[in-house]
XYZ file of C-alpha atoms in Angstrom:
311
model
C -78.270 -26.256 -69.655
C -82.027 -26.516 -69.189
C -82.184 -29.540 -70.523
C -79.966 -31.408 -68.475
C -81.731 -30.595 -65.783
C -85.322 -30.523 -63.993
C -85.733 -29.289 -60.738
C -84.911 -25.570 -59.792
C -83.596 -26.032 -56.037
C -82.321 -28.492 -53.537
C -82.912 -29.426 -50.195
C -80.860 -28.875 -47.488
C -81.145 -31.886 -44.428
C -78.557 -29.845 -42.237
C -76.973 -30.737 -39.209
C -79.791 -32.386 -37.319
C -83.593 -33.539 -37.290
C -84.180 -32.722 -33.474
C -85.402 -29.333 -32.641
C -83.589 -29.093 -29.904
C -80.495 -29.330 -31.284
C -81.085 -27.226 -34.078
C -81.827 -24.514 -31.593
C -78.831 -24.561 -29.734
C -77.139 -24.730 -33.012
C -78.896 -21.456 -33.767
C -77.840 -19.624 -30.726
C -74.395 -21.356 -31.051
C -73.971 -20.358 -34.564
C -75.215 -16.746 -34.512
C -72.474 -16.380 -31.493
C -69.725 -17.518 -33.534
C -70.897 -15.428 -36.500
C -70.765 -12.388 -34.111
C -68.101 -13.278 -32.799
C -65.821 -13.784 -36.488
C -67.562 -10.355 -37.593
C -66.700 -8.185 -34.290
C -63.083 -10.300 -34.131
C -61.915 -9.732 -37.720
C -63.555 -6.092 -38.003
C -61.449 -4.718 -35.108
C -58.185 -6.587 -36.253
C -58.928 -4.708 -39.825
C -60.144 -1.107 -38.589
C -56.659 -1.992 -35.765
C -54.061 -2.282 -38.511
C -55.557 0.270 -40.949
C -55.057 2.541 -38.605
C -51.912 1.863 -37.290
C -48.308 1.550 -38.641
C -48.407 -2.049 -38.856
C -50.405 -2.032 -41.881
C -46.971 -1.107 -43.765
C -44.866 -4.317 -42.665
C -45.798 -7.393 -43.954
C -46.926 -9.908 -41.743
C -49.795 -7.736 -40.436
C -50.673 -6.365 -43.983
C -51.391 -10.367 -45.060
C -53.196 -10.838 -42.125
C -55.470 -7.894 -42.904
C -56.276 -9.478 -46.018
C -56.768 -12.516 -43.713
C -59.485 -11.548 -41.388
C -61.171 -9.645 -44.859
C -61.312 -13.432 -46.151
C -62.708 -14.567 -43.121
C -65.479 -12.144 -43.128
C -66.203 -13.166 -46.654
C -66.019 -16.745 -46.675
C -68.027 -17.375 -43.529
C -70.898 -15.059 -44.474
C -71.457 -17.251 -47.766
C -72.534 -20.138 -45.152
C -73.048 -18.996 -41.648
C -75.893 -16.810 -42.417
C -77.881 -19.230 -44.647
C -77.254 -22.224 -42.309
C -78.645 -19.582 -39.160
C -81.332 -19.044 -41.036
C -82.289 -22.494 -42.075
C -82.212 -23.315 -38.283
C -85.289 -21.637 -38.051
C -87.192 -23.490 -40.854
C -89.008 -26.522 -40.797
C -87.769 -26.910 -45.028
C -84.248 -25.812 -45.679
C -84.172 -25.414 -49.778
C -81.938 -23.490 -51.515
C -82.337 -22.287 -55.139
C -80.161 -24.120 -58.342
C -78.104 -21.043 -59.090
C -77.558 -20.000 -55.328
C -76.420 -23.563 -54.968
C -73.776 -23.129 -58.121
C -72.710 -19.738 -56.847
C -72.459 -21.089 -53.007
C -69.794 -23.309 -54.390
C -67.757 -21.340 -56.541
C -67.560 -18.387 -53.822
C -66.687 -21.551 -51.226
C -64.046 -22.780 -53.364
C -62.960 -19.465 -54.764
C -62.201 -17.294 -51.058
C -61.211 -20.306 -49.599
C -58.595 -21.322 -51.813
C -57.320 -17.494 -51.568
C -57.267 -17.891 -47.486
C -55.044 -21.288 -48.147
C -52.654 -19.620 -50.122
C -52.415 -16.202 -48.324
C -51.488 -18.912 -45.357
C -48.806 -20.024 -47.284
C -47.815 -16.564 -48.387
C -47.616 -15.865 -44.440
C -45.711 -18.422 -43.826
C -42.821 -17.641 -46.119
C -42.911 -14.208 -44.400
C -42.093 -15.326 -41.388
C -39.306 -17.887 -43.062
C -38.127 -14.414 -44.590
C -38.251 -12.833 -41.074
C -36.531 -15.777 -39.366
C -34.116 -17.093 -42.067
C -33.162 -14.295 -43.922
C -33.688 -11.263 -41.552
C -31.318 -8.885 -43.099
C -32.606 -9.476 -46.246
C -36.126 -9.497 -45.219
C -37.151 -6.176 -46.167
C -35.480 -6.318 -49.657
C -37.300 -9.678 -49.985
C -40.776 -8.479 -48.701
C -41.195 -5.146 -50.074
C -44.744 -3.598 -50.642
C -44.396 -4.400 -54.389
C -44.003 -8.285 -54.240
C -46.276 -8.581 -51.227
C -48.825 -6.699 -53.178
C -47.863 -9.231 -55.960
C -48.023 -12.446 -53.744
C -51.932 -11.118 -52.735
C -52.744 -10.809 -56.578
C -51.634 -13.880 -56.746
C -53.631 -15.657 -54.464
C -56.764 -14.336 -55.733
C -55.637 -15.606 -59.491
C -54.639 -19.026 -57.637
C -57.924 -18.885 -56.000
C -60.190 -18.212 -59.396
C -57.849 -20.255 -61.322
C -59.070 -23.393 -58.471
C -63.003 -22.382 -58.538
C -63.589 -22.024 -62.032
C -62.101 -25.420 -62.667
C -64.318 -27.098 -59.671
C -67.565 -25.321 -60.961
C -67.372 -26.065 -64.612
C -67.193 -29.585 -63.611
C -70.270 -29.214 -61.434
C -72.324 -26.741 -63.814
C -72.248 -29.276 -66.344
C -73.798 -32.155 -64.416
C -77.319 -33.147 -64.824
C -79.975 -33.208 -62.057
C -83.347 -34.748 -62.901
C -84.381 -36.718 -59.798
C -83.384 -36.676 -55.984
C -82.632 -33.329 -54.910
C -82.124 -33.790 -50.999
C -78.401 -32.718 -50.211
C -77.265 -34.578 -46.913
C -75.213 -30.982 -45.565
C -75.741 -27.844 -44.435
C -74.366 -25.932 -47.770
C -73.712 -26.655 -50.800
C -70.852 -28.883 -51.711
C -69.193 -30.600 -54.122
C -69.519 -34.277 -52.815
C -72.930 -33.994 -51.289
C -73.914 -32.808 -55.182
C -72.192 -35.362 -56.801
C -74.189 -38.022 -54.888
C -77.687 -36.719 -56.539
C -76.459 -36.051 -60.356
C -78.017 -38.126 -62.247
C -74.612 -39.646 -64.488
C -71.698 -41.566 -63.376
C -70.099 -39.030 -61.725
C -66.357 -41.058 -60.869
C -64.030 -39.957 -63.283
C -65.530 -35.988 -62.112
C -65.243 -36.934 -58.093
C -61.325 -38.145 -59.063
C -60.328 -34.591 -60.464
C -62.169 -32.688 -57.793
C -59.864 -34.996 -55.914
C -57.204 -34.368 -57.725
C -57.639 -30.549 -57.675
C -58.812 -29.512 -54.452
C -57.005 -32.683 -52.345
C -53.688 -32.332 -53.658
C -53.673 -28.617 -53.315
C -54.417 -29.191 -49.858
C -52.154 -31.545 -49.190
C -48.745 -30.171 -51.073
C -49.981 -26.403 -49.304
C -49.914 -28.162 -46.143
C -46.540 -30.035 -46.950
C -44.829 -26.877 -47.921
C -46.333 -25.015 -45.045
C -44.405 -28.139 -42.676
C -41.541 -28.236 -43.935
C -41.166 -24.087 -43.615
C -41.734 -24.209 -39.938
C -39.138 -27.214 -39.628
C -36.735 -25.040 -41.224
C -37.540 -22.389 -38.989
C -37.642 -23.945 -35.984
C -33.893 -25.412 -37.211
C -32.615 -22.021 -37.433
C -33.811 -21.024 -34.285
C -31.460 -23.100 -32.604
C -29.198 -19.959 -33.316
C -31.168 -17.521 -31.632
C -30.586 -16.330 -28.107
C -33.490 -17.084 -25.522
C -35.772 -14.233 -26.023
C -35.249 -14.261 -30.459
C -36.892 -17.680 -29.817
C -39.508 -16.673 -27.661
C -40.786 -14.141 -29.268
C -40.248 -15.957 -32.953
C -42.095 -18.460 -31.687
C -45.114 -16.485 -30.573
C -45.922 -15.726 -34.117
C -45.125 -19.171 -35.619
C -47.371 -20.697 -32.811
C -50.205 -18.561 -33.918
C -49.916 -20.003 -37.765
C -49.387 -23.596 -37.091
C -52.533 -23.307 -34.998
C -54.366 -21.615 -37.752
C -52.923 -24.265 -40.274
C -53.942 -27.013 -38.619
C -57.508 -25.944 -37.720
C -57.487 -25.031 -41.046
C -55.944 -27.465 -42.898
C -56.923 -30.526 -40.845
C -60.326 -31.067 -41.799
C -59.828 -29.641 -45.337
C -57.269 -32.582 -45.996
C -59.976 -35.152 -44.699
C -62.687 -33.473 -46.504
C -61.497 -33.739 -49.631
C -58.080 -36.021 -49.948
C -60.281 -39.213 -50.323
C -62.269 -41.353 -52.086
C -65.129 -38.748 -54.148
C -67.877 -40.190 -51.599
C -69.560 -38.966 -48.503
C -69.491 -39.537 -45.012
C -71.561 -38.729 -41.951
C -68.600 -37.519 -40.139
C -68.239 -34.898 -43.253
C -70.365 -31.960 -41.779
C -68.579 -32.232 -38.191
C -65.584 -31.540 -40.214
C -67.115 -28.714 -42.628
C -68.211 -26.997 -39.025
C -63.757 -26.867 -38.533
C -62.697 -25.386 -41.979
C -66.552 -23.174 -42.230
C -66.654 -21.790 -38.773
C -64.683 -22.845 -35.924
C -61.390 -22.480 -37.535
C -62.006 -18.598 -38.321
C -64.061 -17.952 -35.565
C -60.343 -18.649 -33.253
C -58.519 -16.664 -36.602
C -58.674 -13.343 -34.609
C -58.266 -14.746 -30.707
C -55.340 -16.756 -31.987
C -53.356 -13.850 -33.876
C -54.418 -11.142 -31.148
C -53.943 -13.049 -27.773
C -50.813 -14.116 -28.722
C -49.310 -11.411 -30.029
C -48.031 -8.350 -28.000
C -47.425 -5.714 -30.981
C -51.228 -6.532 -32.171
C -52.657 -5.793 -29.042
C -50.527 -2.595 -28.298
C -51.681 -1.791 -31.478
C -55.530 -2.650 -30.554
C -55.168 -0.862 -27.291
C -53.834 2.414 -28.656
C -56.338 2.781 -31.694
C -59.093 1.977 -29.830
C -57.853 3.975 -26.637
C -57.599 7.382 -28.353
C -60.623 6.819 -30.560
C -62.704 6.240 -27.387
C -60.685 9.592 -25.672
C -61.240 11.334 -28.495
C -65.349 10.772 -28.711
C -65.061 12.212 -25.203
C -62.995 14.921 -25.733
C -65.743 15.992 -28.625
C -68.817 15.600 -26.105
């Protein structure tokens, strides 16, 4: 592998030359880092120790905000960092490993999405069937098989990009590492590669995205059955998860259902899918939803009465 390659790091341009910028970005950044961290910790620490944790839709979403925390923290806290420096490099095998963890909890948060949403088809379309259909052992199964899905996706994306060769530019035009930004400086014809990233990571984008539309159109079909307050509150939730989707699943679809090039307009997009999008993960499923709050308020209610019982 040594051979294919001679230079032991890349460099990062980032968002922006001005200094300005970048420190608004910093203070901008470490807020929504905060922010994800604080927002996903309570809605963990909320259902653990509560009885939603034992129905479904609130034990995916657990595993949710823990792939939030996780995916953000393999970019956030590098690109706040970077902010701060005048250079912005990044080691080879940092690089390799940024984008196999990228690809790798990312691809599990797209699919526990789509396990989500055929929960709440379940829920909706089948409700009384939907405990027989959601039981602890196939949910258990459906997370298992997200994270196979999701090393199943990675592995195939990084063996593609381990076994490039880089001998000459090394200046990445992004704030992380990524697959099209890397493909740019290889030194080899890298087409036929940039076509079955496409392939791989675009069409699992897009058919995830299809599937996930056409479940809420048959839900909101079957509403029509419902009396006034069913829809409301079946609504509530679905609202939540076509918000997340889209955020989500917006930029993704842009990012990588395309020709294998880059764009300027890329790393505006990378900011949805990297930050924004689960930095409004825990305001979107919390606001919106009356059983997670109740649930927020009475955990953190009697842990805070009980600290002052103690003193």
């Amino acid at each position: 592998m040594e051979s294919q390659r001679n230079i032991s790091e890349f460099i990062l341009l980032g968002l922006s030359c001005n200094q300005n910028i970048q420190i608004f970005c910093f203070i901008f950044f470490l807020f929504c880092y905060v922010s994800i961290l604080v927002g996903n910790l309570l809605i963990l620490v909320s259902i653990l120790c509560s009885g939603l944790f034992y129905q479904p839709m609130y034990y995916f979403l657990n595993h949710l905000s823990f792939m939030d925390i996780c995916y953000t923290s393999c970019v956030i806290p590098k690109l706040i960092g970077d902010l701060l420096l005048v250079r912005k490099t990044i080691s080879y095998d940092n690089c390799m490993l940024q984008v196999f963890s990228l690809h790798f909890l990312g691809m599990i948060e797209i699919f526990i999405l789509t396990v989500m949403a055929f929960d709440r088809y379940a829920a909706i379309c089948k409700p009384l069937h939907y405990m027989i259909i959601m039981n602890r052992t196939r949910c258990n199964l459906l997370v298992l098989a997200a994270w196979v899905g999701g090393a199943v996706h990675s592995f195939s994306q990084f063996s593609m990009i381990i076994c490039l060769p880089f001998c000459g530019p090394n200046e990445i035009n992004h704030y992380y590492c990524d697959i099209f930004p890397l493909l740019k400086v290889a030194c080899t014809d890298t087409y036929v590669t940039g076509v079955l990233v496409v392939a791989n990571s675009g069409m699992v984008a897009l058919v995830t995205f299809v599937l996930l539309f056409g479940s809420h159109v048959v839900i909101l079909f079957t509403l029509r059955n419902y009396s006034a307050e069913g829809r409301r509150k079946a609504l509530s939730t679905c609202e939540s998860h076509i918000t997340v989707v889209i955020l989500f699943f917006g930029p993704s679809i842009f990012a990588y259902l395309r020709p294998p090039t880059t764009f300027p307009e890329d790393k505006i997009f990378a900011l949805f899918y990297t930050i924004i999008a689960p930095m409004f993960n825990p305001l979107i499923y919390t606001l919106r939803n009356t059983e997670m709050k109740k649930a927020m308020r009475r955990v953190w209610y009697q842990r805070i009465f009980s600290e002052d019982k103690h003193n």
